XYZ file of C-alpha atoms in Angstrom:
458
model
C 31.917 -53.536 8.456
C 31.535 -49.983 7.265
C 30.500 -48.469 10.559
C 34.032 -47.310 11.331
C 34.559 -45.696 7.933
C 32.074 -43.169 6.633
C 31.016 -43.368 3.012
C 32.162 -39.800 2.659
C 35.694 -40.972 3.294
C 35.335 -43.726 0.737
C 34.170 -41.322 -1.943
C 36.526 -38.544 -0.943
C 39.601 -40.751 -0.670
C 38.679 -43.310 -3.308
C 37.461 -40.622 -5.650
C 35.552 -37.363 -5.339
C 32.499 -36.445 -7.419
C 32.983 -33.913 -10.157
C 29.878 -31.710 -10.178
C 29.888 -31.185 -13.939
C 30.824 -34.634 -15.286
C 29.706 -36.705 -12.250
C 32.857 -38.756 -12.716
C 35.282 -40.016 -10.110
C 38.740 -38.477 -9.797
C 41.224 -40.681 -7.933
C 43.815 -38.908 -5.781
C 47.187 -40.235 -4.678
C 47.284 -41.322 -1.037
C 49.934 -39.586 0.999
C 48.649 -40.903 4.304
C 46.118 -43.779 3.890
C 45.964 -44.307 7.641
C 44.148 -40.977 7.911
C 41.040 -42.844 6.808
C 40.745 -44.175 10.350
C 40.647 -41.969 13.432
C 42.999 -43.006 16.201
C 41.376 -45.095 18.894
C 42.415 -45.499 22.491
C 44.278 -48.708 23.197
C 42.834 -51.264 25.539
C 43.901 -51.405 29.151
C 47.125 -53.370 29.555
C 48.267 -52.824 25.937
C 51.373 -50.799 25.302
C 52.600 -49.039 22.187
C 55.787 -50.425 20.659
C 57.775 -48.987 17.762
C 58.285 -50.873 14.502
C 61.777 -51.514 13.188
C 60.609 -51.384 9.600
C 57.687 -51.500 7.209
C 55.179 -54.274 7.959
C 52.314 -53.595 5.585
C 49.162 -53.339 7.676
C 48.956 -49.669 6.738
C 47.280 -50.937 3.556
C 44.199 -52.074 5.474
C 42.248 -48.897 4.579
C 42.899 -49.634 0.905
C 41.845 -53.243 1.413
C 38.647 -52.136 3.099
C 37.893 -49.640 0.329
C 38.490 -52.259 -2.389
C 36.356 -54.824 -0.599
C 33.540 -52.333 -0.084
C 33.616 -51.242 -3.717
C 33.540 -54.853 -4.904
C 30.665 -55.703 -2.584
C 28.673 -52.590 -3.476
C 26.486 -50.412 -1.291
C 22.790 -50.150 -0.521
C 20.797 -47.086 0.406
C 17.086 -46.834 1.180
C 15.101 -43.596 1.018
C 11.574 -43.057 2.310
C 9.669 -40.184 0.699
C 6.818 -38.941 2.890
C 4.521 -36.191 1.711
C 1.153 -35.384 0.246
C 0.317 -36.383 -3.305
C 1.475 -33.866 -5.882
C 4.473 -32.388 -4.034
C 6.966 -33.725 -6.584
C 8.468 -36.671 -4.678
C 9.102 -38.796 -7.776
C 10.462 -35.839 -9.740
C 12.917 -34.978 -6.981
C 14.182 -38.589 -6.863
C 14.732 -38.519 -10.635
C 16.606 -35.226 -10.303
C 18.728 -36.356 -7.344
C 20.048 -39.458 -9.073
C 20.090 -37.973 -12.591
C 17.928 -40.714 -14.083
C 14.332 -41.620 -14.812
C 12.846 -44.102 -12.360
C 9.838 -46.090 -13.417
C 6.616 -45.021 -11.825
C 3.059 -43.957 -12.502
C 1.443 -40.816 -11.064
C -0.885 -41.611 -8.193
C -4.459 -40.413 -7.852
C -6.054 -38.543 -4.942
C -8.771 -41.155 -4.353
C -6.813 -43.660 -2.262
C -8.876 -45.114 0.637
C -5.785 -45.282 2.860
C -2.027 -44.818 2.951
C -0.022 -47.548 1.227
C 3.744 -47.779 0.818
C 5.204 -48.662 -2.556
C 8.811 -49.839 -2.655
C 11.024 -50.005 -5.762
C 14.649 -51.169 -5.864
C 17.106 -50.103 -8.568
C 20.691 -51.047 -9.427
C 22.795 -47.930 -10.110
C 26.453 -47.699 -11.074
C 28.735 -44.691 -11.244
C 32.261 -45.465 -12.481
C 33.113 -48.669 -10.603
C 30.857 -48.012 -7.586
C 27.593 -49.984 -7.505
C 24.615 -48.796 -5.463
C 21.432 -50.722 -4.755
C 18.905 -47.950 -4.228
C 15.450 -48.538 -2.761
C 12.898 -45.726 -2.985
C 9.766 -46.073 -0.852
C 6.872 -43.770 -1.623
C 3.814 -43.086 0.562
C 0.877 -43.433 -1.816
C -2.262 -41.585 -0.722
C -0.674 -39.777 2.232
C -2.834 -36.813 3.260
C -5.622 -37.556 0.761
C -8.181 -38.818 3.289
C -10.766 -36.725 5.107
C -9.809 -38.359 8.412
C -6.002 -38.182 8.573
C -5.733 -39.341 12.187
C -4.148 -42.729 11.381
C -2.156 -41.729 8.293
C 1.184 -42.265 10.040
C 0.416 -45.798 11.265
C 1.103 -47.608 8.004
C 4.464 -45.775 7.713
C 5.495 -46.739 11.266
C 4.401 -50.333 10.656
C 6.450 -50.480 7.448
C 9.623 -49.185 9.159
C 9.157 -51.617 12.054
C 8.619 -54.462 9.595
C 12.024 -53.787 8.007
C 13.671 -53.710 11.448
C 11.922 -56.952 12.362
C 13.084 -58.668 9.167
C 16.698 -57.695 9.883
C 16.388 -58.796 13.525
C 15.005 -62.181 12.478
C 17.945 -62.590 10.089
C 20.344 -61.741 12.936
C 18.734 -64.277 15.272
C 18.999 -67.161 12.789
C 21.441 -69.952 13.546
C 22.724 -69.877 9.975
C 22.934 -66.206 9.020
C 23.619 -64.695 5.604
C 24.025 -61.046 6.538
C 26.832 -60.604 3.988
C 24.365 -61.250 1.152
C 21.192 -60.093 2.923
C 19.353 -57.226 1.211
C 19.079 -54.643 3.961
C 15.727 -52.873 3.540
C 15.943 -50.693 6.670
C 15.152 -47.061 5.889
C 18.314 -44.947 6.033
C 16.815 -41.532 5.276
C 13.316 -40.076 5.346
C 12.797 -37.076 3.103
C 9.745 -35.356 4.546
C 8.109 -33.135 1.915
C 6.435 -30.039 3.345
C 3.842 -28.185 1.288
C 4.939 -24.593 0.473
C 2.041 -22.905 2.262
C 4.204 -20.113 3.657
C 2.353 -20.164 6.980
C 3.143 -23.074 9.312
C 3.326 -26.833 9.497
C 0.122 -28.811 9.260
C -0.888 -30.893 12.271
C -0.528 -33.997 10.082
C 3.127 -33.132 9.439
C 3.907 -32.552 13.111
C 2.191 -35.746 14.282
C 3.829 -37.879 11.590
C 7.347 -36.530 12.162
C 6.934 -36.931 15.931
C 5.993 -40.598 15.447
C 8.910 -41.196 13.064
C 11.790 -39.299 14.674
C 12.817 -42.237 16.911
C 12.698 -44.716 14.027
C 14.326 -42.985 11.062
C 16.611 -40.090 10.099
C 14.227 -37.291 9.110
C 15.407 -34.620 6.671
C 12.614 -32.046 6.206
C 12.445 -30.283 2.848
C 10.132 -27.609 1.503
C 8.850 -29.009 -1.777
C 8.178 -26.824 -4.827
C 9.794 -23.885 -3.065
C 9.491 -21.768 -6.229
C 5.795 -21.355 -5.376
C 6.541 -18.682 -2.742
C 8.786 -15.635 -2.705
C 12.262 -15.543 -1.183
C 11.249 -13.466 1.808
C 8.222 -15.669 2.500
C 10.414 -18.745 2.140
C 12.955 -17.466 4.687
C 10.191 -16.736 7.211
C 8.568 -20.100 6.466
C 11.808 -22.005 7.175
C 12.267 -20.150 10.471
C 8.652 -20.937 11.397
C 9.125 -24.638 10.572
C 12.284 -24.877 12.669
C 10.594 -23.136 15.584
C 7.574 -25.468 15.467
C 9.764 -28.564 15.260
C 11.737 -27.478 18.315
C 8.668 -26.474 20.330
C 6.981 -29.824 19.597
C 10.082 -31.846 20.418
C 10.564 -33.303 16.930
C 14.121 -34.620 16.510
C 15.269 -34.234 12.902
C 18.547 -35.571 11.540
C 21.517 -33.318 12.243
C 24.534 -33.625 9.962
C 27.468 -34.868 12.088
C 30.126 -32.423 13.180
C 32.432 -34.819 15.041
C 34.495 -35.567 11.932
C 36.965 -32.755 11.274
C 36.947 -33.312 7.517
C 33.211 -32.528 7.225
C 32.520 -30.639 10.463
C 32.579 -27.195 8.880
C 30.320 -27.914 5.920
C 27.885 -29.974 8.031
C 27.683 -27.291 10.678
C 26.892 -24.726 7.995
C 24.283 -26.943 6.361
C 22.542 -27.672 9.659
C 21.643 -23.985 9.789
C 20.025 -24.229 6.322
C 17.511 -26.900 7.322
C 14.849 -27.410 6.118
C 16.112 -27.361 2.536
C 13.912 -25.553 0.012
C 14.113 -27.605 -3.179
C 12.850 -27.640 -6.743
C 12.966 -30.763 -8.898
C 13.009 -30.998 -12.680
C 14.304 -33.446 -15.283
C 13.831 -31.014 -18.175
C 16.928 -29.379 -19.576
C 16.872 -25.766 -20.721
C 19.611 -23.914 -22.560
C 20.972 -21.082 -20.427
C 23.771 -19.251 -22.159
C 26.023 -21.857 -23.751
C 25.089 -24.881 -21.644
C 22.092 -27.052 -20.885
C 20.892 -27.051 -17.281
C 17.997 -28.614 -15.411
C 15.387 -25.945 -14.883
C 11.702 -25.095 -14.736
C 10.438 -22.481 -17.163
C 7.706 -20.043 -16.242
C 6.199 -17.071 -18.074
C 8.066 -14.786 -15.682
C 11.443 -16.546 -15.884
C 13.442 -19.738 -15.369
C 14.232 -21.516 -12.082
C 17.516 -23.396 -12.294
C 17.557 -26.519 -10.151
C 21.331 -26.514 -9.561
C 21.599 -22.775 -8.971
C 22.046 -22.215 -5.234
C 20.572 -18.736 -5.564
C 17.314 -20.281 -6.753
C 16.920 -23.276 -4.399
C 18.730 -25.649 -2.004
C 18.775 -28.669 -4.301
C 22.576 -28.739 -4.527
C 22.858 -28.525 -0.736
C 20.462 -31.447 -0.353
C 22.349 -33.558 -2.880
C 25.714 -32.765 -1.284
C 24.518 -33.570 2.223
C 22.411 -36.609 1.372
C 24.572 -38.368 -1.196
C 28.073 -36.957 -1.408
C 28.898 -36.255 2.237
C 26.662 -38.041 4.737
C 25.279 -41.137 3.026
C 27.384 -43.516 5.139
C 26.597 -41.613 8.328
C 22.887 -42.022 7.589
C 23.441 -45.754 7.197
C 25.465 -45.865 10.394
C 22.905 -43.869 12.388
C 20.162 -46.205 11.174
C 22.067 -49.231 12.461
C 23.605 -47.894 15.667
C 20.754 -45.705 16.850
C 17.339 -46.521 15.385
C 17.785 -50.244 14.809
C 19.557 -50.746 18.142
C 16.660 -49.010 19.920
C 14.145 -51.283 18.175
C 16.297 -54.369 18.865
C 16.727 -53.497 22.528
C 12.999 -52.918 23.071
C 12.135 -56.103 21.193
C 14.571 -58.250 23.169
C 13.410 -56.708 26.445
C 9.849 -57.602 25.498
C 11.059 -61.168 24.965
C 12.573 -61.129 28.462
C 16.268 -60.741 27.626
C 18.318 -58.431 29.843
C 22.004 -57.543 30.255
C 21.892 -57.400 34.074
C 20.090 -59.277 36.819
C 17.954 -57.562 39.510
C 21.165 -56.865 41.458
C 22.660 -54.986 38.456
C 25.225 -57.722 37.890
C 26.183 -58.870 34.379
C 23.769 -61.443 33.043
C 24.926 -63.637 30.176
C 22.707 -64.698 27.316
C 22.924 -68.332 28.478
C 21.785 -67.391 31.970
C 18.987 -65.294 30.528
C 17.947 -68.205 28.325
C 18.017 -70.658 31.234
C 16.064 -68.289 33.477
C 13.540 -67.654 30.717
C 13.298 -71.370 29.981
C 12.752 -72.224 33.667
C 10.167 -69.472 33.919
C 8.463 -70.750 30.794
C 8.506 -74.364 32.026
C 7.065 -73.240 35.371
C 4.303 -71.340 33.633
C 3.723 -74.319 31.348
C 3.386 -76.716 34.281
C 1.110 -74.267 36.048
C -1.072 -73.969 32.958
C -1.091 -77.775 32.559
C -2.225 -78.183 36.184
C -4.886 -75.506 35.713
C -6.055 -77.181 32.526
C -6.137 -80.599 34.249
C -8.153 -79.236 37.149
C -10.412 -77.422 34.741
C -10.842 -80.645 32.751
C -11.712 -82.635 35.889
C -14.124 -79.927 36.978
C -15.739 -79.850 33.557
C -16.052 -83.673 33.571
C -17.713 -83.603 36.990
C -20.063 -80.851 35.883
C -20.876 -82.813 32.739
C -21.524 -85.989 34.753
C -23.839 -84.084 37.092
C -25.646 -82.615 34.084
C -25.999 -86.069 32.517
C -27.281 -87.581 35.781
C -29.780 -84.763 36.145
C -30.867 -85.237 32.562
C -31.180 -89.028 33.119
C -33.292 -88.450 36.227
C -35.544 -86.069 34.331
C -35.877 -88.619 31.531
C -36.870 -91.370 34.010
C -39.457 -89.103 35.641
C -40.805 -88.152 32.256
C -40.950 -91.829 31.251
C -42.837 -92.724 34.438
C -45.293 -89.865 33.840
C -45.863 -90.904 30.275
C -46.273 -94.573 31.324
C -48.837 -93.701 33.961
C -50.610 -91.398 31.527
C -50.636 -94.210 28.971
C -52.102 -96.661 31.483
C -54.824 -94.167 32.472
C -55.690 -93.553 28.833
C -55.746 -97.315 28.182
C -58.072 -97.885 31.138
C -60.393 -95.126 29.956
C -60.440 -96.575 26.465
C -61.255 -100.086 27.792
C -64.117 -98.677 29.894
C -65.399 -96.762 26.922
C -65.140 -99.878 24.769
C -67.121 -101.908 27.313
C -69.783 -99.219 27.448
C -70.010 -99.200 23.678
C -70.258 -103.013 23.595
C -73.123 -102.912 26.095
C -74.899 -100.259 24.047
C -74.369 -102.350 20.934
C -75.860 -105.474 22.559
C -78.867 -103.502 23.812
C -79.321 -102.050 20.334
C -79.195 -105.523 18.777
C -81.805 -106.830 21.225
C -84.096 -103.899 20.486
C -83.548 -104.408 16.786
C -84.474 -108.089 17.029
C -87.616 -107.267 19.029
C -88.622 -104.652 16.507
C -88.065 -107.023 13.622
C -90.189 -109.690 15.394
C -93.015 -107.256 15.970
C -92.814 -106.140 12.352
C -93.020 -109.761 11.171
C -95.950 -110.474 13.369
C -97.680 -107.336 12.141
C -97.076 -108.306 8.542
C -98.498 -111.805 9.161
C -101.543 -110.362 10.876
C -102.064 -107.922 8.022
C -101.789 -110.722 5.462
C -104.549 -112.817 7.070
C -106.853 -109.818 7.227
C -106.363 -109.170 3.500
C -107.206 -112.786 2.649
C -110.462 -112.587 4.626
C -111.440 -109.437 2.770
C -110.757 -111.058 -0.570
C -112.888 -114.070 0.286
C -115.737 -111.840 1.377
C -115.563 -109.939 -1.903
C -115.687 -113.167 -3.840
C -118.671 -114.291 -1.948
C-alpha cells in the first residue's frame, strides 16, 4: 500500500519534524496531488479534461490518514562486536531508554535477540523492532559468525512468504518482521576493515539494506577518521560489497541524499547523558580534555544518520526491503519449488499451468517410486524366502546329524551297558565261589579245633 508513497512524503507533507521540540508541524496543502509522481497511462487510454471538480484529488489525503491510523513498523538489525555501543546508539536515535542488559564476552556462539517496542510521536504510531547480534566477534574461530545472522534474515522472509501463500491471508494485521535496515558497526581502529566485517557484509548485502557506521568515532582524531572512512569505502568497493545508497530519483530528496551518500560511512557517537552547554542541555560525552556533543555535526555524523535513517529514507528502506531483497528471496524460493513464469519456449506460463505440470510431474515420480518400492518389496520377499528355505535346509541337516549322533551314542551306551552287565555277572559268580570256599575252609577249621580239644582233654 505504501510502496508508491515514501514515508518521507508522509512526514514532510503530513508534518515535518522540528529538530528542537521533535514535534510535528502541519503545513497547508497547495497541491496535494504532488504527493504522487505522474505515471504513464496504459496503452489505449486517453486523457480527457474534467468539466468541474470531482474529488479524487483527495486520495493522497485519504492515503495519509489511513496510513497514520494503521501505524507503521520498522525493523533495525544492529550488527557489530560487543562493546561498540549498539544499544546506546539505539537509545540516542529514538530519544528513549530501551530495556536491555549488557552482554558478556563469553558467548559460545552468535545469537540474535529481538525486542519490539510501541512508539508514538504526536499522532503517528511506530512499531519498532530492534535486533541485536549477541556475541558477534567474541569467538576465537569467527568463520561461521555470519551464518546465524543470514539464517535469521531468511527466517523472517520465509515467515512472510508463508503468510502470502496462505489461502486465508491476514497481511493487513500481520506483524512484518523483515529487516528493513542493517546498521553495521565498525570498530574505530583507524586502519582498515577486519576480515570478519568484509565477509559478513558480503554475505548480507543481497538480503538487507546495509548502512555502515564507524562506532565510537571520538576514539580517533579527525584526520585519522577521514582517512579511515576513505579506506573503508575503498575496501568495500574492491571487495564488491553493495551497501545501501540513499535514493536520488525523487527530486524532493535527491540533493540531500546525493550529498549524504558521499559521507558514508557515518562516524557516530551515542550518549543518553545530558550536559549543560551554555544555556541549554544537550546530549554529550564528557572527557577530561573536553566534551563531544552528539548532535553537533562538527563533532560526529549522528544527525546525518538520524536524518537519513528516520526522517528522510525510512519508507524507502521499507520499500527496498520488499521490492528488492524479499522479491529476490521469493523468486529463488519459488524457483526451487518448481514455479516459473515462462515455459522452455519462453512463452508465458500461468500459475495454474505450472501447478498442473508440477502435479503431473509429482504424480509421475510418485508412481515411479511406488513401482520401485513394489519391485523392491517383491525382491526383498523373494530374498527372504530363499534365506528361510536355506535356513530350513540347514536346520534339517543339523537335525539329521544330531539324530544320527544320538543313535550312535545310544548304541555305544547299550554296548557298554551289556559289557558292564557281563562283568557284573562274572563278579557275582566269583564272589559266590569265594564265599563257598571260605565256608568250606571255616568248616574244616572248626573240625580240626574240636579234635585238638578232645586230645587235650584226654
